[in-house]
Amino acid sequence: MRWFKENVWAAAAITLLRIYVGWQWIDAGWHKLSGGFDAGGFLKGAVGKPVADHATNAVLFPNFTYFLEHFALPNVKVINVMIPLGEFLIGLGLILGGLTLTAAFFGMMLNFMFLMAGTVSTNPWLLLLGFIVFTAGANAGRFG
């Protein structure tokens, strides 16, 4: 683990990984910023058909579903700005290497939120890569 957090070659590898993950976030954010993004339908679907246990049909993340129903949906106009802007800024932070750990942390938080809302997509992959970047600590931002 020490090698991962201090070695210059590890920093170079993490830099490539961080730029890749950053590009994925910038791309997602830019498409939403420039394409008339509306989270309303997604949020209604996440509340209407929450992630549930297939055997018991029990909602797996009731607190998150409550949050979506009672905070996110009533404030969907704010969410429509926060999600694309957040994705874009996470990507920018990762690519430029400024506030790398902060960007990786909030990227992982968004991935977890998307997963709890029922969207798999690239979220597990980006969550894993974000965790690797975050685990590298300061070495992740050594170049950039």
PDB file of C-alpha atoms in Angstrom:
ATOM      1  CA  MET A   1       0.000   0.000   0.000  1.00  0.00           C
ATOM      2  CA  ARG A   2       2.899   2.324   0.711  1.00  0.00           C
ATOM      3  CA  TRP A   3       4.138   1.862  -2.867  1.00  0.00           C
ATOM      4  CA  PHE A   4       0.691   2.793  -4.152  1.00  0.00           C
ATOM      5  CA  LYS A   5       0.606   6.006  -2.113  1.00  0.00           C
ATOM      6  CA  GLU A   6       4.215   7.149  -2.614  1.00  0.00           C
ATOM      7  CA  ASN A   7       5.801   5.683  -5.759  1.00  0.00           C
ATOM      8  CA  VAL A   8       6.241   7.915  -8.812  1.00  0.00           C
ATOM      9  CA  TRP A   9       5.309   5.070 -11.201  1.00  0.00           C
ATOM     10  CA  ALA A  10       2.130   4.437  -9.248  1.00  0.00           C
ATOM     11  CA  ALA A  11       1.386   8.166  -9.487  1.00  0.00           C
ATOM     12  CA  ALA A  12       1.811   8.008 -13.273  1.00  0.00           C
ATOM     13  CA  ALA A  13      -0.580   5.052 -13.546  1.00  0.00           C
ATOM     14  CA  ILE A  14      -3.110   6.725 -11.242  1.00  0.00           C
ATOM     15  CA  THR A  15      -2.845   9.912 -13.312  1.00  0.00           C
ATOM     16  CA  LEU A  16      -3.890   8.010 -16.450  1.00  0.00           C
ATOM     17  CA  LEU A  17      -6.713   6.366 -14.529  1.00  0.00           C
ATOM     18  CA  ARG A  18      -7.792   9.690 -13.027  1.00  0.00           C
ATOM     19  CA  ILE A  19      -7.868  11.352 -16.464  1.00  0.00           C
ATOM     20  CA  TYR A  20      -9.974   8.501 -17.861  1.00  0.00           C
ATOM     21  CA  VAL A  21     -12.466   8.689 -14.991  1.00  0.00           C
ATOM     22  CA  GLY A  22     -12.489  12.482 -15.214  1.00  0.00           C
ATOM     23  CA  TRP A  23     -13.302  12.329 -18.909  1.00  0.00           C
ATOM     24  CA  GLN A  24     -16.229   9.986 -18.202  1.00  0.00           C
ATOM     25  CA  TRP A  25     -17.617  12.492 -15.680  1.00  0.00           C
ATOM     26  CA  ILE A  26     -17.064  15.532 -17.917  1.00  0.00           C
ATOM     27  CA  ASP A  27     -18.702  13.763 -20.849  1.00  0.00           C
ATOM     28  CA  ALA A  28     -21.748  12.789 -18.775  1.00  0.00           C
ATOM     29  CA  GLY A  29     -22.057  16.277 -17.309  1.00  0.00           C
ATOM     30  CA  TRP A  30     -21.601  18.061 -20.627  1.00  0.00           C
ATOM     31  CA  HIS A  31     -24.285  15.984 -22.358  1.00  0.00           C
ATOM     32  CA  LYS A  32     -26.703  16.870 -19.584  1.00  0.00           C
ATOM     33  CA  LEU A  33     -25.725  20.550 -19.503  1.00  0.00           C
ATOM     34  CA  SER A  34     -26.115  20.956 -23.255  1.00  0.00           C
ATOM     35  CA  GLY A  35     -29.067  18.655 -23.858  1.00  0.00           C
ATOM     36  CA  GLY A  36     -31.972  19.873 -21.754  1.00  0.00           C
ATOM     37  CA  PHE A  37     -31.523  17.410 -18.882  1.00  0.00           C
ATOM     38  CA  ASP A  38     -34.547  16.703 -16.697  1.00  0.00           C
ATOM     39  CA  ALA A  39     -34.210  14.311 -13.760  1.00  0.00           C
ATOM     40  CA  GLY A  40     -37.951  14.335 -13.044  1.00  0.00           C
ATOM     41  CA  GLY A  41     -38.764  11.127 -14.908  1.00  0.00           C
ATOM     42  CA  PHE A  42     -35.803   9.284 -13.450  1.00  0.00           C
ATOM     43  CA  LEU A  43     -36.680  10.386  -9.913  1.00  0.00           C
ATOM     44  CA  LYS A  44     -40.340   9.394 -10.331  1.00  0.00           C
ATOM     45  CA  GLY A  45     -39.219   5.987 -11.588  1.00  0.00           C
ATOM     46  CA  ALA A  46     -36.806   5.548  -8.686  1.00  0.00           C
ATOM     47  CA  VAL A  47     -39.579   6.376  -6.207  1.00  0.00           C
ATOM     48  CA  GLY A  48     -42.293   4.414  -8.043  1.00  0.00           C
ATOM     49  CA  LYS A  49     -40.183   1.288  -8.462  1.00  0.00           C
ATOM     50  CA  PRO A  50     -37.428   1.408  -5.829  1.00  0.00           C
ATOM     51  CA  VAL A  51     -34.644  -1.146  -5.556  1.00  0.00           C
ATOM     52  CA  ALA A  52     -36.231  -4.112  -3.788  1.00  0.00           C
ATOM     53  CA  ASP A  53     -35.351  -7.592  -2.600  1.00  0.00           C
ATOM     54  CA  HIS A  54     -36.641 -10.054  -5.215  1.00  0.00           C
ATOM     55  CA  ALA A  55     -37.646 -12.660  -2.618  1.00  0.00           C
ATOM     56  CA  THR A  56     -39.503 -10.446  -0.147  1.00  0.00           C
ATOM     57  CA  ASN A  57     -40.191  -7.366  -2.276  1.00  0.00           C
ATOM     58  CA  ALA A  58     -38.909  -5.232   0.626  1.00  0.00           C
ATOM     59  CA  VAL A  59     -37.415  -1.879  -0.358  1.00  0.00           C
ATOM     60  CA  LEU A  60     -33.643  -2.112   0.160  1.00  0.00           C
ATOM     61  CA  PHE A  61     -32.916   1.594   0.613  1.00  0.00           C
ATOM     62  CA  PRO A  62     -36.037   3.064   2.252  1.00  0.00           C
ATOM     63  CA  ASN A  63     -34.218   6.128   3.601  1.00  0.00           C
ATOM     64  CA  PHE A  64     -32.882   6.974   0.155  1.00  0.00           C
ATOM     65  CA  THR A  65     -36.313   6.456  -1.427  1.00  0.00           C
ATOM     66  CA  TYR A  66     -37.781   8.764   1.234  1.00  0.00           C
ATOM     67  CA  PHE A  67     -35.096  11.364   0.425  1.00  0.00           C
ATOM     68  CA  LEU A  68     -35.927  11.173  -3.289  1.00  0.00           C
ATOM     69  CA  GLU A  69     -39.662  11.427  -2.723  1.00  0.00           C
ATOM     70  CA  HIS A  70     -39.669  14.192  -0.116  1.00  0.00           C
ATOM     71  CA  PHE A  71     -36.628  16.266  -1.065  1.00  0.00           C
ATOM     72  CA  ALA A  72     -35.353  15.560  -4.579  1.00  0.00           C
ATOM     73  CA  LEU A  73     -38.698  15.417  -6.406  1.00  0.00           C
ATOM     74  CA  PRO A  74     -40.099  18.630  -4.875  1.00  0.00           C
ATOM     75  CA  ASN A  75     -36.792  20.351  -5.723  1.00  0.00           C
ATOM     76  CA  VAL A  76     -36.271  18.799  -9.142  1.00  0.00           C
ATOM     77  CA  LYS A  77     -35.326  22.157 -10.688  1.00  0.00           C
ATOM     78  CA  VAL A  78     -32.376  22.412  -8.294  1.00  0.00           C
ATOM     79  CA  ILE A  79     -31.472  18.763  -8.932  1.00  0.00           C
ATOM     80  CA  ASN A  80     -31.558  19.444 -12.689  1.00  0.00           C
ATOM     81  CA  VAL A  81     -28.731  21.941 -12.175  1.00  0.00           C
ATOM     82  CA  MET A  82     -26.796  20.172  -9.422  1.00  0.00           C
ATOM     83  CA  ILE A  83     -26.382  16.786 -11.134  1.00  0.00           C
ATOM     84  CA  PRO A  84     -24.934  17.942 -14.487  1.00  0.00           C
ATOM     85  CA  LEU A  85     -22.864  20.701 -12.901  1.00  0.00           C
ATOM     86  CA  GLY A  86     -21.589  18.305 -10.242  1.00  0.00           C
ATOM     87  CA  GLU A  87     -20.664  15.688 -12.837  1.00  0.00           C
ATOM     88  CA  PHE A  88     -18.843  18.274 -14.919  1.00  0.00           C
ATOM     89  CA  LEU A  89     -16.939  19.693 -11.933  1.00  0.00           C
ATOM     90  CA  ILE A  90     -15.993  16.222 -10.687  1.00  0.00           C
ATOM     91  CA  GLY A  91     -14.545  15.471 -14.111  1.00  0.00           C
ATOM     92  CA  LEU A  92     -12.724  18.781 -14.243  1.00  0.00           C
ATOM     93  CA  GLY A  93     -11.243  18.244 -10.784  1.00  0.00           C
ATOM     94  CA  LEU A  94     -10.026  14.773 -11.707  1.00  0.00           C
ATOM     95  CA  ILE A  95      -8.542  15.768 -15.056  1.00  0.00           C
ATOM     96  CA  LEU A  96      -6.789  18.882 -13.785  1.00  0.00           C
ATOM     97  CA  GLY A  97      -5.652  17.189 -10.600  1.00  0.00           C
ATOM     98  CA  GLY A  98      -7.002  20.001  -8.446  1.00  0.00           C
ATOM     99  CA  LEU A  99      -8.856  18.762  -5.395  1.00  0.00           C
ATOM    100  CA  THR A 100      -8.410  15.226  -6.726  1.00  0.00           C
ATOM    101  CA  LEU A 101      -9.482  13.462  -3.552  1.00  0.00           C
ATOM    102  CA  THR A 102     -12.509  15.721  -3.156  1.00  0.00           C
ATOM    103  CA  ALA A 103     -13.542  15.102  -6.763  1.00  0.00           C
ATOM    104  CA  ALA A 104     -13.042  11.335  -6.393  1.00  0.00           C
ATOM    105  CA  PHE A 105     -15.052  11.313  -3.150  1.00  0.00           C
ATOM    106  CA  PHE A 106     -18.016  13.174  -4.630  1.00  0.00           C
ATOM    107  CA  GLY A 107     -17.827  11.046  -7.766  1.00  0.00           C
ATOM    108  CA  MET A 108     -18.152   7.945  -5.612  1.00  0.00           C
ATOM    109  CA  MET A 109     -21.049   9.545  -3.726  1.00  0.00           C
ATOM    110  CA  LEU A 110     -22.915  10.202  -6.977  1.00  0.00           C
ATOM    111  CA  ASN A 111     -22.212   6.641  -8.144  1.00  0.00           C
ATOM    112  CA  PHE A 112     -23.627   5.268  -4.879  1.00  0.00           C
ATOM    113  CA  MET A 113     -26.708   7.476  -5.199  1.00  0.00           C
ATOM    114  CA  PHE A 114     -27.330   6.373  -8.786  1.00  0.00           C
ATOM    115  CA  LEU A 115     -26.944   2.724  -7.730  1.00  0.00           C
ATOM    116  CA  MET A 116     -29.364   3.144  -4.812  1.00  0.00           C
ATOM    117  CA  ALA A 117     -31.844   4.693  -7.236  1.00  0.00           C
ATOM    118  CA  GLY A 118     -31.665   1.547  -9.367  1.00  0.00           C
ATOM    119  CA  THR A 119     -29.333   2.506 -12.205  1.00  0.00           C
ATOM    120  CA  VAL A 120     -26.458   0.120 -12.813  1.00  0.00           C
ATOM    121  CA  SER A 121     -24.966   1.364 -16.125  1.00  0.00           C
ATOM    122  CA  THR A 122     -21.280   2.314 -15.687  1.00  0.00           C
ATOM    123  CA  ASN A 123     -21.703   3.192 -12.015  1.00  0.00           C
ATOM    124  CA  PRO A 124     -20.018   0.089 -10.522  1.00  0.00           C
ATOM    125  CA  TRP A 125     -17.049   0.502 -12.884  1.00  0.00           C
ATOM    126  CA  LEU A 126     -16.638   4.215 -12.147  1.00  0.00           C
ATOM    127  CA  LEU A 127     -17.128   3.541  -8.442  1.00  0.00           C
ATOM    128  CA  LEU A 128     -14.284   1.010  -8.465  1.00  0.00           C
ATOM    129  CA  LEU A 129     -11.970   3.310 -10.423  1.00  0.00           C
ATOM    130  CA  GLY A 130     -12.890   6.261  -8.215  1.00  0.00           C
ATOM    131  CA  PHE A 131     -12.098   4.173  -5.149  1.00  0.00           C
ATOM    132  CA  ILE A 132      -8.668   3.328  -6.573  1.00  0.00           C
ATOM    133  CA  VAL A 133      -7.960   7.016  -7.211  1.00  0.00           C
ATOM    134  CA  PHE A 134      -9.227   7.956  -3.749  1.00  0.00           C
ATOM    135  CA  THR A 135      -7.168   5.237  -2.074  1.00  0.00           C
ATOM    136  CA  ALA A 136      -3.982   6.542  -3.699  1.00  0.00           C
ATOM    137  CA  GLY A 137      -4.318   9.662  -1.573  1.00  0.00           C
ATOM    138  CA  ALA A 138      -2.069  12.594  -2.418  1.00  0.00           C
ATOM    139  CA  ASN A 139      -0.173  10.440  -4.925  1.00  0.00           C
ATOM    140  CA  ALA A 140      -3.250  10.589  -7.183  1.00  0.00           C
ATOM    141  CA  GLY A 141      -2.705  14.318  -7.694  1.00  0.00           C
ATOM    142  CA  ARG A 142       1.095  14.291  -7.899  1.00  0.00           C
ATOM    143  CA  PHE A 143       1.030  15.064 -11.652  1.00  0.00           C
ATOM    144  CA  GLY A 144      -1.527  17.759 -12.239  1.00  0.00           C
TER     145      GLY A 144
END
